[in-house]
Tab-separated table of C-alpha atoms in Angstrom:
chain	number	residue	atom	x	y	z
A	543	UNK	CA	71.860	42.036	148.677
A	544	UNK	CA	70.029	44.071	150.558
A	545	UNK	CA	70.623	47.655	150.480
A	546	UNK	CA	71.275	47.849	154.014
A	547	UNK	CA	74.186	44.935	153.676
A	548	UNK	CA	75.113	46.697	150.534
A	549	UNK	CA	75.659	50.150	152.152
A	550	UNK	CA	77.545	48.663	155.212
A	551	UNK	CA	79.692	46.618	152.823
A	552	UNK	CA	80.631	49.689	150.769
A	553	UNK	CA	81.543	51.730	153.800
A	554	UNK	CA	85.131	51.316	154.922
A	555	UNK	CA	87.390	53.492	157.293
A	556	UNK	CA	88.593	56.035	154.297
A	557	UNK	CA	92.368	56.293	154.830
A	558	UNK	CA	92.734	59.088	152.369
A	559	UNK	CA	90.271	61.683	151.244
A	560	UNK	CA	89.948	63.668	148.100
A	561	UNK	CA	90.585	67.043	149.602
A	562	UNK	CA	88.627	68.853	146.624
A	563	UNK	CA	85.236	67.252	147.182
A	564	UNK	CA	83.058	68.745	149.907
A	565	UNK	CA	79.984	67.680	151.406
A	566	UNK	CA	77.003	69.693	150.428
A	567	UNK	CA	74.997	71.729	153.017
A	568	UNK	CA	72.108	69.552	152.619
A	569	UNK	CA	73.702	66.459	152.800
A	570	UNK	CA	75.546	67.394	155.851
A	571	UNK	CA	72.321	68.902	157.300
A	572	UNK	CA	70.865	65.424	156.674
A	573	UNK	CA	73.493	63.767	158.585
A	574	UNK	CA	73.405	66.099	161.523
A	575	UNK	CA	69.689	65.574	161.564
A	576	UNK	CA	70.161	61.593	161.815
A	577	UNK	CA	72.523	62.324	164.442
A	578	UNK	CA	70.128	64.488	166.596
A	579	UNK	CA	67.662	61.560	165.869
A	580	UNK	CA	69.692	59.251	167.582
A	581	UNK	CA	68.718	57.221	170.543
A	582	UNK	CA	70.255	57.694	173.934
A	583	UNK	CA	69.713	56.551	177.503
A	584	UNK	CA	66.413	58.106	179.078
A	585	UNK	CA	66.705	60.382	175.858
A	586	UNK	CA	68.997	62.678	177.682
A	587	UNK	CA	71.681	63.118	174.975
A	588	UNK	CA	74.649	64.029	177.301
A	589	UNK	CA	76.922	65.349	175.031
A	590	UNK	CA	77.493	68.101	172.105
A	591	UNK	CA	78.669	67.616	168.529
A	592	UNK	CA	81.088	70.223	166.927
A	593	UNK	CA	81.332	70.218	163.389
A	594	UNK	CA	84.766	71.796	161.877
A	595	UNK	CA	84.985	72.861	158.465
A	596	UNK	CA	87.632	75.770	158.843
A	597	UNK	CA	90.669	74.598	157.259
A	598	UNK	CA	92.751	76.647	159.838
A	599	UNK	CA	91.155	74.748	162.670
A	600	UNK	CA	91.945	71.721	161.119
A	601	UNK	CA	95.657	72.453	160.709
A	602	UNK	CA	95.728	72.966	164.519
A	603	UNK	CA	94.178	69.430	165.017
A	604	UNK	CA	96.266	67.604	162.910
A	605	UNK	CA	99.481	67.434	164.960
A	606	UNK	CA	97.318	66.397	167.889
A	607	UNK	CA	95.793	63.664	165.770
A	608	UNK	CA	99.010	61.719	165.336
A	609	UNK	CA	99.296	63.885	161.882
A	610	UNK	CA	96.612	61.619	160.124
A	611	UNK	CA	95.922	63.145	156.666
A	612	UNK	CA	91.996	62.547	157.235
A	613	UNK	CA	92.046	65.686	159.521
A	614	UNK	CA	93.027	68.224	156.951
A	615	UNK	CA	91.763	66.308	153.686
A	616	UNK	CA	88.197	65.409	155.038
A	617	UNK	CA	85.355	67.843	153.937
A	618	UNK	CA	84.424	68.063	157.809
A	619	UNK	CA	85.763	66.750	161.312
A	620	UNK	CA	82.818	65.992	163.523
A	621	UNK	CA	83.871	65.632	167.180
A	622	UNK	CA	81.824	64.010	169.560
A	623	UNK	CA	82.387	65.784	173.015
A	624	UNK	CA	80.723	64.055	176.217
A	625	UNK	CA	79.435	65.872	179.216
A	626	UNK	CA	82.581	65.224	181.848
A	627	UNK	CA	80.066	65.649	184.932
A	628	UNK	CA	76.351	66.683	185.196
A	629	UNK	CA	73.895	67.539	187.822
A	630	UNK	CA	69.996	67.770	187.874
A	631	UNK	CA	69.826	70.532	185.284
A	632	UNK	CA	70.476	67.458	182.852
A	633	UNK	CA	67.126	65.768	183.666
A	634	UNK	CA	65.498	69.291	184.474
A	635	UNK	CA	66.242	70.466	180.816
A	636	UNK	CA	65.122	67.335	179.311
A	637	UNK	CA	61.878	67.379	180.853
A	638	UNK	CA	61.029	70.990	180.120
A	639	UNK	CA	61.767	69.873	176.365
A	640	UNK	CA	59.562	66.803	176.986
A	641	UNK	CA	56.796	69.243	178.516
A	642	UNK	CA	56.979	71.480	175.910
A	643	UNK	CA	57.093	69.071	172.502
A	644	UNK	CA	54.328	66.841	174.206
A	645	UNK	CA	52.274	69.140	175.858
A	646	UNK	CA	52.269	67.432	179.079
A	647	UNK	CA	52.428	69.333	182.430
A	648	UNK	CA	55.440	69.382	184.681
A	649	UNK	CA	53.733	68.105	187.430
A	650	UNK	CA	52.793	64.873	185.516
A	651	UNK	CA	56.592	64.393	185.156
A	652	UNK	CA	57.764	64.520	188.504
A	653	UNK	CA	57.517	60.791	188.981
A	654	UNK	CA	60.107	60.046	185.842
A	655	UNK	CA	62.018	63.043	186.838
A	656	UNK	CA	62.674	61.482	190.385
A	657	UNK	CA	63.130	57.892	188.855
A	658	UNK	CA	66.067	59.161	186.718
A	659	UNK	CA	67.632	61.478	189.023
A	660	UNK	CA	67.664	58.505	191.651
A	661	UNK	CA	69.533	56.319	189.115
A	662	UNK	CA	72.415	59.095	187.809
A	663	UNK	CA	72.759	61.954	190.264
A	664	UNK	CA	74.610	59.999	193.089
A	665	UNK	CA	77.024	58.135	190.718
A	666	UNK	CA	80.609	59.021	191.012
A	667	UNK	CA	82.178	61.687	188.479
A	668	UNK	CA	84.274	59.227	186.815
A	669	UNK	CA	81.101	56.711	186.174
A	670	UNK	CA	79.296	59.876	185.041
A	671	UNK	CA	81.720	60.849	182.461
A	672	UNK	CA	81.973	57.097	181.068
A	673	UNK	CA	78.494	56.774	180.508
A	674	UNK	CA	78.084	59.853	178.948
A	675	UNK	CA	80.870	58.893	176.422
A	676	UNK	CA	78.813	56.065	176.068
A	677	UNK	CA	75.751	58.056	174.995
A	678	UNK	CA	78.156	59.800	172.475
A	679	UNK	CA	79.151	56.568	170.855
A	680	UNK	CA	75.548	55.618	170.131
A	681	UNK	CA	75.009	59.065	168.178
A	682	UNK	CA	78.558	58.407	166.427
A	683	UNK	CA	77.622	55.096	165.036
A	684	UNK	CA	74.034	56.468	163.785
A	685	UNK	CA	76.249	59.486	162.322
A	686	UNK	CA	78.369	56.902	160.333
A	687	UNK	CA	75.790	54.597	158.973
A	688	UNK	CA	73.788	57.483	157.782
A	689	UNK	CA	76.782	58.679	155.780
A	690	UNK	CA	76.781	55.241	154.297
A	691	UNK	CA	73.373	55.742	153.188
A	692	UNK	CA	74.247	58.660	151.445
A	693	UNK	CA	77.535	57.114	149.896
A	694	UNK	CA	79.363	59.706	151.872
A	695	UNK	CA	82.858	58.455	153.405
A	696	UNK	CA	83.653	58.733	156.628
A	697	UNK	CA	86.733	57.413	159.258
A	698	UNK	CA	86.271	56.702	162.805
A	699	UNK	CA	89.116	58.032	164.456
A	700	UNK	CA	90.449	57.752	168.341
A	701	UNK	CA	93.961	58.412	167.436
A	702	UNK	CA	93.990	61.930	168.896
A	703	UNK	CA	94.851	63.769	172.286
A	704	UNK	CA	91.538	64.597	173.764
A	705	UNK	CA	93.271	67.162	176.054
A	706	UNK	CA	94.553	69.102	173.068
A	707	UNK	CA	91.160	68.808	171.153
A	708	UNK	CA	89.815	70.514	174.219
A	709	UNK	CA	92.091	73.091	174.516
A	710	UNK	CA	91.811	74.031	170.797
A	711	UNK	CA	88.055	73.996	170.640
A	712	UNK	CA	87.480	75.549	174.012
A	713	UNK	CA	85.814	72.480	175.592
A	714	UNK	CA	87.098	72.307	178.881
A	715	UNK	CA	85.195	75.648	179.978
A	716	UNK	CA	81.979	74.082	178.866
A	717	UNK	CA	82.305	70.862	180.746
A	718	UNK	CA	82.908	69.050	177.672
A	719	UNK	CA	85.735	66.069	176.489
A	720	UNK	CA	86.369	65.375	172.949
A	721	UNK	CA	85.560	61.384	173.168
A	722	UNK	CA	85.616	60.355	169.391
A	723	UNK	CA	85.953	61.829	166.015
A	724	UNK	CA	84.520	61.178	162.625
A	725	UNK	CA	86.160	62.661	159.774
A	726	UNK	CA	83.462	62.882	156.685
A	727	UNK	CA	83.944	63.407	152.699
A	728	UNK	CA	84.727	61.376	149.463
A	729	UNK	CA	87.484	58.699	149.130
A	730	UNK	CA	90.393	59.449	147.192
A	731	UNK	CA	90.746	57.248	143.969
A	732	UNK	CA	94.438	56.843	145.533
A	733	UNK	CA	93.167	55.462	148.342
A	734	UNK	CA	94.025	51.484	147.974
A	735	UNK	CA	92.121	50.457	151.486
A	736	UNK	CA	88.649	51.011	149.600
A	737	UNK	CA	89.539	47.561	147.070
A	738	UNK	CA	90.464	45.535	150.238
A	739	UNK	CA	87.746	42.917	151.146
A	740	UNK	CA	86.246	43.419	154.475
A	741	UNK	CA	87.939	41.239	157.293
A	742	UNK	CA	85.114	40.480	159.856
A	743	UNK	CA	84.672	37.487	162.321
A	744	UNK	CA	82.286	34.857	160.870
A	745	UNK	CA	78.283	34.715	162.049
A	746	UNK	CA	79.208	31.672	164.053
A	747	UNK	CA	82.008	33.206	165.624
A	748	UNK	CA	80.235	36.632	166.583
A	749	UNK	CA	76.727	35.626	167.047
A	750	UNK	CA	75.059	33.329	169.684
A	751	UNK	CA	71.081	32.750	168.918
A	752	UNK	CA	69.376	31.284	172.043
């Protein structure tokens, strides 16, 4: 079995974390860098990532996360918050970064700027929010798989009240919405779920090769 498959077989949605085991700063930095390097449409990254390690904040988040123990027992809670709306500044800020990083004059990027704005600016607000949430999920998947490479456990979570997360984390005033959560840490020996075989569709059911 290749390492790629072995790590993904090892990974599972951890139901019970060992509250005494913490992810090191070095490993956390690696996870966040893997997230930063994630792909996104046009490279715009229309989301923000909040890393929660403060136990008091975790305790606030638990009741609005269906009282799931992962919230308080995991080493870190990583919240992916998508931009709820955006204007031309999303493209302008990105292209300023492109200009600086690749040493390209802004004038040379005008055509690309006009193209992106023509595709994005006139979208309805609801469509914009859906699109930015999809981008957040791409980065979310990259973080989860990077954790598996480091043998760090995770649990993807959609069972939470996003409005309450927005309130507790001060996201509304930042034009952000909590889209999805990943709890990160190390599995407890008491978590029986880790011993269960994965249940997935067969290759024949899942894939069509043309």
